[in-house]
Tab-separated table of C-alpha atoms in Angstrom:
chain	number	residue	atom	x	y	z
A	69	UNK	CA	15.237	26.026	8.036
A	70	UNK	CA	14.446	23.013	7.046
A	71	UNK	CA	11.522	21.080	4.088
A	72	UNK	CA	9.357	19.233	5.389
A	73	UNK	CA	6.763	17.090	3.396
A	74	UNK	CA	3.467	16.415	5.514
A	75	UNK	CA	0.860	13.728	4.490
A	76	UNK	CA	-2.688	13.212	6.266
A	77	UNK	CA	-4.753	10.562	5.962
A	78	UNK	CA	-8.629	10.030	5.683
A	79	UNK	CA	-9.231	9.600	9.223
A	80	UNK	CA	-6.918	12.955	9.945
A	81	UNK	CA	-9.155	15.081	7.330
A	82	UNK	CA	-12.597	13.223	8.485
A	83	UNK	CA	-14.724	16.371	9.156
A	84	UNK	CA	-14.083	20.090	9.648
A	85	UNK	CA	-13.203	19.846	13.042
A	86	UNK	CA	-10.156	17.220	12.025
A	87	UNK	CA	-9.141	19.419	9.059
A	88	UNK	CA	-8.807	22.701	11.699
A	89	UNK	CA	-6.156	20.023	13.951
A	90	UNK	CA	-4.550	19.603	10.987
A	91	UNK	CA	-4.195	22.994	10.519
A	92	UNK	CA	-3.103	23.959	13.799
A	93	UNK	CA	-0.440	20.699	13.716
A	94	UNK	CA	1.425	22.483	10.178
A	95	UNK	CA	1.239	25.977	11.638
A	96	UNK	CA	3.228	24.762	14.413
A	97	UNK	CA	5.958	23.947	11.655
A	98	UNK	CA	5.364	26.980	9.599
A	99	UNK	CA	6.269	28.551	13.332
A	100	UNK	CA	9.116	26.943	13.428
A	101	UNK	CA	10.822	28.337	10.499
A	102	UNK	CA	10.101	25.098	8.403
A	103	UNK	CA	8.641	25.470	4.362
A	104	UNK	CA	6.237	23.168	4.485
A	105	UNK	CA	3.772	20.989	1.402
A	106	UNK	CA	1.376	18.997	2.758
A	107	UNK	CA	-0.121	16.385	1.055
A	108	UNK	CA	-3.927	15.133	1.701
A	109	UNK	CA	-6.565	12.263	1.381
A	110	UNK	CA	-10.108	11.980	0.781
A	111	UNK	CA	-12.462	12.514	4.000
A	112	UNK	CA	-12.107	8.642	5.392
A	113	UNK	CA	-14.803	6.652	3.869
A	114	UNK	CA	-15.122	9.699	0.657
A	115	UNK	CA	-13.276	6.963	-1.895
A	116	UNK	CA	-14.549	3.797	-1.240
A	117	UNK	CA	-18.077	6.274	-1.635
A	118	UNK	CA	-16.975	7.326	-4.758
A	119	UNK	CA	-15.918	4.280	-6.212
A	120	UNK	CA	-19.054	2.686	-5.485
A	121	UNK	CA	-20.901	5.011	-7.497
A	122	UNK	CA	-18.756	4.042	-10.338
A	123	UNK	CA	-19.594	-0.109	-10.325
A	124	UNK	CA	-23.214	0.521	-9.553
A	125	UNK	CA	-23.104	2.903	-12.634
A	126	UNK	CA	-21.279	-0.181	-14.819
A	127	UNK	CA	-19.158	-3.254	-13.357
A	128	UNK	CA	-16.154	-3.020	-16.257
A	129	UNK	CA	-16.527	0.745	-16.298
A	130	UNK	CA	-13.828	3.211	-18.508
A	131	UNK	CA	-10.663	3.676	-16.053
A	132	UNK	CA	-10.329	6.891	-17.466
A	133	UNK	CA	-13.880	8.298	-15.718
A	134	UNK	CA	-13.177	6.614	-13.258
A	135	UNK	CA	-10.206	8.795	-12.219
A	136	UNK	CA	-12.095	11.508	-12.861
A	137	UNK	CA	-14.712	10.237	-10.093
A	138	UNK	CA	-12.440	9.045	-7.190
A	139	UNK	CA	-9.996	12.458	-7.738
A	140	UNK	CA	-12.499	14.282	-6.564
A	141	UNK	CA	-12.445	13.306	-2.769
A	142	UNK	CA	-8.808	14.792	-2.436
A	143	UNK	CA	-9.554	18.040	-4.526
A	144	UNK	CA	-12.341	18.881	-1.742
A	145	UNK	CA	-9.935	18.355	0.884
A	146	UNK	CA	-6.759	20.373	-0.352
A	147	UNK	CA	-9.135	23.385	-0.501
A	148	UNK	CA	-10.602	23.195	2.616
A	149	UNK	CA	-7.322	22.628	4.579
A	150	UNK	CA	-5.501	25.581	2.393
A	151	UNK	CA	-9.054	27.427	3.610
A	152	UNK	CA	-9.011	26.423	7.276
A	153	UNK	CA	-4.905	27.340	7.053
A	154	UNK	CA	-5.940	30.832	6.019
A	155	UNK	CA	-8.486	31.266	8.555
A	156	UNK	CA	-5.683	30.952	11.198
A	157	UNK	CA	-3.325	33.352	9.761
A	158	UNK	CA	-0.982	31.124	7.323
A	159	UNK	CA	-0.300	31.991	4.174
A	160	UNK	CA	-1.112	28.954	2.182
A	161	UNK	CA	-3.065	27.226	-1.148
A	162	UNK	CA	-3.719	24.233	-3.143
A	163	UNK	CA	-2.392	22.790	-6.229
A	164	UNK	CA	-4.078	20.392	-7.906
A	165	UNK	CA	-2.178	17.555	-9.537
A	166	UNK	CA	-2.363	18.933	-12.746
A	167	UNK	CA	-1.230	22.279	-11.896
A	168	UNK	CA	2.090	21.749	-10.595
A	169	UNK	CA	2.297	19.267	-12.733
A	170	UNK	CA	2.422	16.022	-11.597
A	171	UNK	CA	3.092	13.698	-14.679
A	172	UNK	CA	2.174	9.853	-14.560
A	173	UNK	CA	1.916	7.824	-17.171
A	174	UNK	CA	-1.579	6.390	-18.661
A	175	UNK	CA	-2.550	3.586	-16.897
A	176	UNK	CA	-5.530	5.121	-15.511
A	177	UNK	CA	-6.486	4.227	-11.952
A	178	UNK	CA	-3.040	2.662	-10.978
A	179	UNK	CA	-1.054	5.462	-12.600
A	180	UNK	CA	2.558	5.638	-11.816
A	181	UNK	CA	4.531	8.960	-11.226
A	182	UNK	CA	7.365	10.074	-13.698
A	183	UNK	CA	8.428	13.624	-12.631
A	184	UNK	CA	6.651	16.503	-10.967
A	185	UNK	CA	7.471	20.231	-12.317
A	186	UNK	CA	8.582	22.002	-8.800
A	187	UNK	CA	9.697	25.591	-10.092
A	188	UNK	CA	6.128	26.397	-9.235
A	189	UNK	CA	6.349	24.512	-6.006
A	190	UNK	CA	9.545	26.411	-5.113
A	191	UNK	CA	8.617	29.093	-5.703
A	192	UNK	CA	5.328	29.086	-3.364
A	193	UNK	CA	7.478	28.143	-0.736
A	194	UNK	CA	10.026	30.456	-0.986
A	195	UNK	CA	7.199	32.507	-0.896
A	196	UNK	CA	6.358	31.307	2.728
A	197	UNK	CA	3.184	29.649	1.486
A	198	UNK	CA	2.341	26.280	2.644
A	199	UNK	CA	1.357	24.559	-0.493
A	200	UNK	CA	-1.150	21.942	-0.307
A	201	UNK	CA	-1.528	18.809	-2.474
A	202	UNK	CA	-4.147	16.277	-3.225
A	203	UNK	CA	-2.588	12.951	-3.035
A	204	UNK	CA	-3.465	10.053	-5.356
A	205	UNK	CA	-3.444	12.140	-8.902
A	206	UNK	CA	-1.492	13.495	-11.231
A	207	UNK	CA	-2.212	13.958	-15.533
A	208	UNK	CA	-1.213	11.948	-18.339
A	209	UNK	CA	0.590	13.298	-21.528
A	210	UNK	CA	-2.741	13.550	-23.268
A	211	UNK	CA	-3.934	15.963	-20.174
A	212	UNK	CA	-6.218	13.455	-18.434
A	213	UNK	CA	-6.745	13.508	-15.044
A	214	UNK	CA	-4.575	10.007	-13.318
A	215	UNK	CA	-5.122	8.200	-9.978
A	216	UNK	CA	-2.355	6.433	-8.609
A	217	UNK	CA	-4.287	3.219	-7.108
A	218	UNK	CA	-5.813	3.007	-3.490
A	219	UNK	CA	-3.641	4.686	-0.751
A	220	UNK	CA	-1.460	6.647	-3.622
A	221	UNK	CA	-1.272	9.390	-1.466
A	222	UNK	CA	1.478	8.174	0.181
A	223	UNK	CA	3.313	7.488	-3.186
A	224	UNK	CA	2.360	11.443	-3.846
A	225	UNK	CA	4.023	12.607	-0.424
A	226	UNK	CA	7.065	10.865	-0.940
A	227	UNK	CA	7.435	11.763	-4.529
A	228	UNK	CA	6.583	15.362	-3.763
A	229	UNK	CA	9.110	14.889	-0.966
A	230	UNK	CA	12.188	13.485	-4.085
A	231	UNK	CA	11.392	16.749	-5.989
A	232	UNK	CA	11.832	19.282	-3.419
A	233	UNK	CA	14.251	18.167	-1.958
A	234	UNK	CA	12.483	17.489	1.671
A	235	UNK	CA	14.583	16.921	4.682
A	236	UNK	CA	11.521	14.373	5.989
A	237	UNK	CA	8.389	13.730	5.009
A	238	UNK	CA	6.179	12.399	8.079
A	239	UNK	CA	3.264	10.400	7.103
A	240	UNK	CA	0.941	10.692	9.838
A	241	UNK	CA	-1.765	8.314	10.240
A	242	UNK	CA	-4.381	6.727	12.470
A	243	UNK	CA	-2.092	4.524	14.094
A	244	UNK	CA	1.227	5.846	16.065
A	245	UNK	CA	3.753	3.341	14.272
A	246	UNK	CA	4.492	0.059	12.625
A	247	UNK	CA	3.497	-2.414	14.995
A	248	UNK	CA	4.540	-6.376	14.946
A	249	UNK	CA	1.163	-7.017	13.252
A	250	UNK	CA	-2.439	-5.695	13.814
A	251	UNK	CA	-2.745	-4.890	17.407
A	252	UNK	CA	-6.419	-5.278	16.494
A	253	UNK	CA	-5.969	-9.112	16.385
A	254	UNK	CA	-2.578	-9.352	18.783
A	255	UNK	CA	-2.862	-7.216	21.281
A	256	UNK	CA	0.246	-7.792	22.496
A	257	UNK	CA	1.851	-6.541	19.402
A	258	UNK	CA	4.901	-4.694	20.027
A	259	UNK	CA	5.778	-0.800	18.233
A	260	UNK	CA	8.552	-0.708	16.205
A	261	UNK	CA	11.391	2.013	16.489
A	262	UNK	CA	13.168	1.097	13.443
A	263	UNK	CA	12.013	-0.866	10.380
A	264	UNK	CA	14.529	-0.980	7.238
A	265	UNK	CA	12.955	0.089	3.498
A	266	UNK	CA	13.431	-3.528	2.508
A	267	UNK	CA	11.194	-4.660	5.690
A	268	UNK	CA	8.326	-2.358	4.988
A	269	UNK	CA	8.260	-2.567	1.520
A	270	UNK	CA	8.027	-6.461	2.190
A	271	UNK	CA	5.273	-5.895	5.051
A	272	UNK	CA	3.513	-3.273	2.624
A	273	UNK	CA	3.265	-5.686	-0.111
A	274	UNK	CA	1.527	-8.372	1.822
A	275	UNK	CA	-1.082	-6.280	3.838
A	276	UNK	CA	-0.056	-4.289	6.135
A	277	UNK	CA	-1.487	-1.234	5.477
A	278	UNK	CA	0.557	1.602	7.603
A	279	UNK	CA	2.031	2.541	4.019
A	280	UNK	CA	1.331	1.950	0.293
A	281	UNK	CA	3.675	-0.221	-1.040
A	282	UNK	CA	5.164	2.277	-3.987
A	283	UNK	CA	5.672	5.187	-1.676
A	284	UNK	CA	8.205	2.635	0.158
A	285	UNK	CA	9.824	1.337	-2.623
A	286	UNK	CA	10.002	4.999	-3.858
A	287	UNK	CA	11.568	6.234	-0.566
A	288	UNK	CA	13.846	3.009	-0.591
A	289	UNK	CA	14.933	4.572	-4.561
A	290	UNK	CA	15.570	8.038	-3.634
A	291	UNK	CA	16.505	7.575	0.394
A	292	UNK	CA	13.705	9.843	1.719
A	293	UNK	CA	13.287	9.737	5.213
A	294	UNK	CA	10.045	8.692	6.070
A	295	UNK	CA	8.544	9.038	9.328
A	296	UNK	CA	5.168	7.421	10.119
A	297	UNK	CA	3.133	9.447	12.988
A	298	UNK	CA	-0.118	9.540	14.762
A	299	UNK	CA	-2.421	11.913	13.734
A	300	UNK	CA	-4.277	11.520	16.392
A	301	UNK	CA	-2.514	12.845	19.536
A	302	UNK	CA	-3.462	16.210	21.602
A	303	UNK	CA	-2.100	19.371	20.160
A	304	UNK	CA	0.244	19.885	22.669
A	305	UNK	CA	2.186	16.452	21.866
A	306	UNK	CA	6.126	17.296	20.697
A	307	UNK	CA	7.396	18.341	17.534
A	308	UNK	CA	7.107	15.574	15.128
A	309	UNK	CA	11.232	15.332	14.349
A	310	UNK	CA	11.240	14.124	18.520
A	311	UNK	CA	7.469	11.778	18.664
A	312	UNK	CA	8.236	8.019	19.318
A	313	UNK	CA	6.953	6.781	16.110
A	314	UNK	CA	8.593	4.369	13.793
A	315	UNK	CA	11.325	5.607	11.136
A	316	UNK	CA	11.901	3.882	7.899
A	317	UNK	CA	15.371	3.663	7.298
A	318	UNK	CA	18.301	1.895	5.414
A	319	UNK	CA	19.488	-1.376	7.032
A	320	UNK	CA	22.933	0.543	7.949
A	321	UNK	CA	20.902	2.625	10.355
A	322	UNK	CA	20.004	-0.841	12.092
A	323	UNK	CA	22.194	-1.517	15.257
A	324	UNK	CA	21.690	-4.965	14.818
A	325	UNK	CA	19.825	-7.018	12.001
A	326	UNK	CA	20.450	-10.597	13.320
A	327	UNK	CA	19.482	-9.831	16.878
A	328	UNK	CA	15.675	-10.158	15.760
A	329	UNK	CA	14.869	-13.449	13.261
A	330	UNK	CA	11.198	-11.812	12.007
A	331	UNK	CA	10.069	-8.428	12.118
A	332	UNK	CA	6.130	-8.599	11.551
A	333	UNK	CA	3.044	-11.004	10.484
A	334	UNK	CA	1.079	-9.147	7.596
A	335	UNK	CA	-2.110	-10.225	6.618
A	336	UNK	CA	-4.352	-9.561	3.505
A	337	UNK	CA	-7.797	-10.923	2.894
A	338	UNK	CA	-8.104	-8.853	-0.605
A	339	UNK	CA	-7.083	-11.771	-2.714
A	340	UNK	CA	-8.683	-13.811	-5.120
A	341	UNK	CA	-7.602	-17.319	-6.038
A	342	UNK	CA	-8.107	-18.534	-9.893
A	343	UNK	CA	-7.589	-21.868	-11.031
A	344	UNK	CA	-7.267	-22.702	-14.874
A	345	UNK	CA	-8.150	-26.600	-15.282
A	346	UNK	CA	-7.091	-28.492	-18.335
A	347	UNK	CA	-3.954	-26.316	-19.531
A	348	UNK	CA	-2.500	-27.426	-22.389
A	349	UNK	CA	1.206	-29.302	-20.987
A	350	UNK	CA	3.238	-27.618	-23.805
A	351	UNK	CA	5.872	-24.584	-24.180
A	352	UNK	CA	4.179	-21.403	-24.250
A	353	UNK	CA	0.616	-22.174	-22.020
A	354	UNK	CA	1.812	-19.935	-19.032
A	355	UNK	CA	2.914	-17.090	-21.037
A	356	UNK	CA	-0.388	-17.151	-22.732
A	357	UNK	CA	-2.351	-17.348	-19.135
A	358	UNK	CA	-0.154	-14.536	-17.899
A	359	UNK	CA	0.311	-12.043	-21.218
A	360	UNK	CA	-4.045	-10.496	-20.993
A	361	UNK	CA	-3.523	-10.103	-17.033
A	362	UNK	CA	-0.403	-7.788	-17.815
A	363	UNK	CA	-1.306	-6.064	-20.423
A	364	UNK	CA	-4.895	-5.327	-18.270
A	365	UNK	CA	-2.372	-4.415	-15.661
A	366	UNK	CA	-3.356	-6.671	-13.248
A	367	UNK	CA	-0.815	-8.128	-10.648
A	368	UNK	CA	-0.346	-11.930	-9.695
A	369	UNK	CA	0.837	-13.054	-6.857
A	370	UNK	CA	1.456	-16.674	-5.775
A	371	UNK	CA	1.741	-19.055	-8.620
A	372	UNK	CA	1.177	-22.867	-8.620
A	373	UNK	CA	0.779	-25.503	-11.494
A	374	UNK	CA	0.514	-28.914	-10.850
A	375	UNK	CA	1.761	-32.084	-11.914
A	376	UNK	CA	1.030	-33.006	-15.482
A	377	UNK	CA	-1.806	-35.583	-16.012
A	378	UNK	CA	-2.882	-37.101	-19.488
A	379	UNK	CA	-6.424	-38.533	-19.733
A	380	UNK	CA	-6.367	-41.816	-21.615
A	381	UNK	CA	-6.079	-40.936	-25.476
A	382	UNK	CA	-5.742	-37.456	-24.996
A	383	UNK	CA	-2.676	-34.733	-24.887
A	384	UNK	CA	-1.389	-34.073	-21.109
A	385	UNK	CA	-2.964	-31.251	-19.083
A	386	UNK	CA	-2.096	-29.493	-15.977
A	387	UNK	CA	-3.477	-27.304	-13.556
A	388	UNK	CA	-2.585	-24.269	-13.124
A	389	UNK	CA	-3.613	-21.639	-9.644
A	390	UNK	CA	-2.412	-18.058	-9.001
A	391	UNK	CA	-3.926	-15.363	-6.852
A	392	UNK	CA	-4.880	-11.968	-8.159
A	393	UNK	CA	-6.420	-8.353	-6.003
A	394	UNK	CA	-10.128	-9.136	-5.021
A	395	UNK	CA	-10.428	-5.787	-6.944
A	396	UNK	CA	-9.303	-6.932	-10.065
A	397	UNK	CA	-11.052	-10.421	-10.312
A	398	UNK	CA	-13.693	-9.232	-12.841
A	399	UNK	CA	-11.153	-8.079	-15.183
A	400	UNK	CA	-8.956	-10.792	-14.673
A	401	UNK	CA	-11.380	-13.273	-15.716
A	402	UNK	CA	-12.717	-11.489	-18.522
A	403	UNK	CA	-9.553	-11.140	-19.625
A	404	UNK	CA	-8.679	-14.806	-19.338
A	405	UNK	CA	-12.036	-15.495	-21.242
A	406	UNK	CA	-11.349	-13.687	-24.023
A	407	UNK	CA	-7.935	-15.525	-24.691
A	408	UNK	CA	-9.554	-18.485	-23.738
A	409	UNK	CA	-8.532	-20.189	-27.207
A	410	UNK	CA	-5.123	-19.635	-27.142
A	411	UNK	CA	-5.099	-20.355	-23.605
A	412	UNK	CA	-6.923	-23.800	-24.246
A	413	UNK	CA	-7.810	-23.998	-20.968
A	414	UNK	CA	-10.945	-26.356	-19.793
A	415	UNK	CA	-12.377	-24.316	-17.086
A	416	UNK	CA	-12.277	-21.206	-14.647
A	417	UNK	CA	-12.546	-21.479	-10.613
A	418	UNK	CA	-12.324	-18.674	-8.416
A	419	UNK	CA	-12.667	-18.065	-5.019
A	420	UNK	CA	-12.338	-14.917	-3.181
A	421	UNK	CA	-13.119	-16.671	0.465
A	422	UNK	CA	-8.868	-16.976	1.242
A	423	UNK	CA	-6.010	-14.733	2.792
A	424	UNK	CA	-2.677	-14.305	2.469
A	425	UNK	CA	-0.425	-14.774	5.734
A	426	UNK	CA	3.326	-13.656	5.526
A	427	UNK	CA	6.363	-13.536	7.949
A	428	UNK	CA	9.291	-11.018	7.203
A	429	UNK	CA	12.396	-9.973	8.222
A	430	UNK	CA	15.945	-9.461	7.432
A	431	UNK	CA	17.235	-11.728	9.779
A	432	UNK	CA	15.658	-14.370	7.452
A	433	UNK	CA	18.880	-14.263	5.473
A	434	UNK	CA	21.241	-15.762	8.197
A	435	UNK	CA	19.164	-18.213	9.995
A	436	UNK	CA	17.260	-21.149	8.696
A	437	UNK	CA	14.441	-23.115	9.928
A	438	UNK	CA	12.015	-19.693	9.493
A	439	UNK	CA	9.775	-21.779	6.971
A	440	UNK	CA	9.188	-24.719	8.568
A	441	UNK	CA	8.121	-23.036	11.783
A	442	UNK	CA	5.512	-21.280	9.656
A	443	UNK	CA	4.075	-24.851	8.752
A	444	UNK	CA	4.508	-26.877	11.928
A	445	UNK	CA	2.771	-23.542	13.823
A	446	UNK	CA	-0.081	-24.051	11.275
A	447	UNK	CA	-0.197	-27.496	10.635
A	448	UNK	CA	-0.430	-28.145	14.850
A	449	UNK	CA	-3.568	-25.844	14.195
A	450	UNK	CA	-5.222	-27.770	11.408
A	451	UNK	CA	-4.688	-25.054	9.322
A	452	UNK	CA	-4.715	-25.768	5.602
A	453	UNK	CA	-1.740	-23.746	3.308
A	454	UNK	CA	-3.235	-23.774	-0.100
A	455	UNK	CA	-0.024	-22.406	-1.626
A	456	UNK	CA	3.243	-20.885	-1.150
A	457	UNK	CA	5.377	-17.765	-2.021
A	458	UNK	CA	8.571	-16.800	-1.009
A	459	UNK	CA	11.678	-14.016	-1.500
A	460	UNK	CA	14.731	-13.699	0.391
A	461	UNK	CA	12.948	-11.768	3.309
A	462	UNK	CA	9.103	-13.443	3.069
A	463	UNK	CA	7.345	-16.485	3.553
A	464	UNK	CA	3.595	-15.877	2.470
A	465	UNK	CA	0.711	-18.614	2.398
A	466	UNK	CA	-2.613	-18.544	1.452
A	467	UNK	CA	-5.483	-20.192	3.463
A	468	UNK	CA	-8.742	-19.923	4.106
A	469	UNK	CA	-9.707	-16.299	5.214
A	470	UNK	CA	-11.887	-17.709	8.328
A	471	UNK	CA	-8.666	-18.976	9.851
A	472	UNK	CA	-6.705	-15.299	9.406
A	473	UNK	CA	-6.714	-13.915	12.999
A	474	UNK	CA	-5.834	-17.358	14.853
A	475	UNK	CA	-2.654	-17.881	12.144
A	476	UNK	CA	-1.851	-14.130	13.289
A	477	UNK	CA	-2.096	-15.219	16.610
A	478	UNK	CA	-0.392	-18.276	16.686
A	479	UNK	CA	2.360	-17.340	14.408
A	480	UNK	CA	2.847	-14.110	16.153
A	481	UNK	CA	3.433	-15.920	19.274
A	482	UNK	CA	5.796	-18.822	17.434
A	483	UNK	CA	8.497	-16.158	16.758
A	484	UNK	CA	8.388	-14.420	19.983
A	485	UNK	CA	7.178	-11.183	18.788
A	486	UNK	CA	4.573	-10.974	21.604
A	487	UNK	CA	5.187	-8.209	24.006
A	488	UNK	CA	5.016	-8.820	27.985
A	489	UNK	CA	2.429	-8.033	30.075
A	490	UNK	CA	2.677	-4.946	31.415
């Protein structure tokens, strides 16, 4: 017997119809002498819905109602799976986030998991229930409803996954695998077998979005197995320990890790670029740009500040650029208003019209020349890199987002990645 930790996404639970499949696909494992949790989305499209309600009722609304909004889509779902489960003869029911409990910490909508209770857990599936779990939410120590941040349902399935115990957890999704990049845009793009926790974490950082980026640095933590699947296929497809999807794994489990220089292009177009003019040239200005965006927990990404300049008669200045989530742009620069003075900055520019392109792969670490590929590829193009980020794995850039799919493109095909014609 083994645990097994499912997780469906939007598209999978998108209607009645979809939730029955679903419930077919985990009887199949019930039947097959597995205990199995799954864990569940919102009804595709039920967030974004939800959170739209939310800015049209106020721009810089309270985070804290705000989970209590967008934790709603996954609390209809739960209960109509653990329904639709019953209807076909398994034993099964939900448990809300709170009820287990799942315990985050307070950072309302971007909440991050501490430890989940699972004597109640274990003991449903002992049982030979099939306990289903909204993804995305958890409670705070003050007993207020949490949301982990968009596509935390993946974080929840592989942290449910750590606590029991799991021998798997299989994430299944609308696509069938981790592809080479967006077979929307390359459709040559090759499936990948095999893709280390350092790889996807990487990938999941910089757009691709198979998997939220905490559930794989989670998995990478606590060496879950973690299997991404289609959702999608006919009933009558094999078990899910023998479909061809893509594993995420250690880099031990790699035959390999030279053989293949880059893995995958990611892309992201949900970035926002803000430039501070006039910064005062002195000790201290960046920590006092970058102290209000982290204590509004708001990431940065790439960070650029330019050359000092001094205006005749006056102190010297600088410029300084860093990118941000589209999402959190509002707060960002209200935040960055409101320290303004200390700051001393002259004035704010944003633009939310760029993307971030990156290359990875763990063969990055024994060959060179990966980098300046990236800009001769682009450069041959006319394409403009209006900064630069890199870690041992990455190269990222940021252009202009109406030149995203031909970088894909043209990149993709630079490192070889494109798959032959059939």
């Amino acid at each position: 017997m083994a645990r097994i930790v499912m997780k469906f996404g939007g598209t999978s639970m998108a209607g009645i119809e979809r939730i029955r499949s679903v419930a077919r696909r985990v009887k199949r494992e019930v039947e097959a002498g597995n205990e199995v949790a799954v864990v569940v989305s919102a009804m595709a499209g039920e967030t974004d819905r939800l959170v739209g309600f939310c800015r049209e009722a106020s721009p810089l609304y309270d985070p804290r109602e705000y989970d209590v909004v967008v934790a709603s889509g996954e609390q209809v779902t739960s209960g109509l799976l653990a329904i639709a489960l019953q209807a076909i003869g398994v034993s099964a029911r939900s448990w809300l986030g709170w009820q287990l409990p799942i315990h985050t910490d307070q950072a309302f909508a971007k909440a991050r998991i501490g430890e989940i209770d699972t004597e109640a857990l274990n003991a449903s599936l002992s049982a030979g229930e099939v306990a289903v779990i909204p993804g995305f939410q958890g409670v705070s120590e003050e007993g207020r409803i949490t949301t982990l941040g968009r596509g935390g349902s993946d974080t929840s399935a592989v942290a449910v996954a750590a606590a029991m115990k799991a021998d798997r957890c299989d994430i299944y999704t609308d696509v069938d695998g981790v592809y080479t990049t967006d077979p929307r845009i390359v459709p040559r793009a090759r499936k990948l077998r095999q893709v280390t926790y350092e790889e996807m974490l990487e990938l999941a950082s910089v757009g691709a979005k198979v998997l939220q980026t905490r559930s794989v640095g989670l998995a990478m933590k606590e060496q879950v197995r973690v299997q991404v699947l289609s959702s999608l296929t006919g009933e009558d497809a094999p078990a899910a320990d023998t479909l061809p999807g893509t594993m995420i794994v250690g880099e031990e489990e790699i035959e390999d890790v030279e053989r293949q220089l880059i893995t995958g292009i990611a892309h992201d177009k949900n970035e926002a670029k803000i430039t501070l003019t006039g910064v005062p040239d002195k000790p201290g200005s960046v920590a006092a740009i970058f102290a209000p965006l982290s204590a509004a927990s708001i990431n940065v990404d790439m960070i650029i500040q330019n050359i000092a300049h001094r205006s005749s008669g006056s102190a010297s200045a600088t410029d300084v650029t860093f990118t941000v989530p589209s999402a959190d742009l509002p707060r960002s620069i209200e935040a960055l208003n409101q320290a303004r003075a200390e700051i001393g900055f002259g004035e704010l520019i944003h633009d939310t019209r760029v993307a971030k392109i990156s290359v990875v792969g763990v063969g990055m670490r024994s060959h060179a020349g990966v980098a300046s590929t990236m800009f001769e590829t682009l450069g041959a193009r006319g394409i403009n890199i209006l900064a630069i980020s890199t870690s041992e794995i990455k190269v990222s850039v940021l252009i202009h987002e109406d030149e995203t799919e031909l970088a894909v493109r043209v990149l993709h095909t630079a490192y070889g990645l494109d798959a032959e014609a059939a």
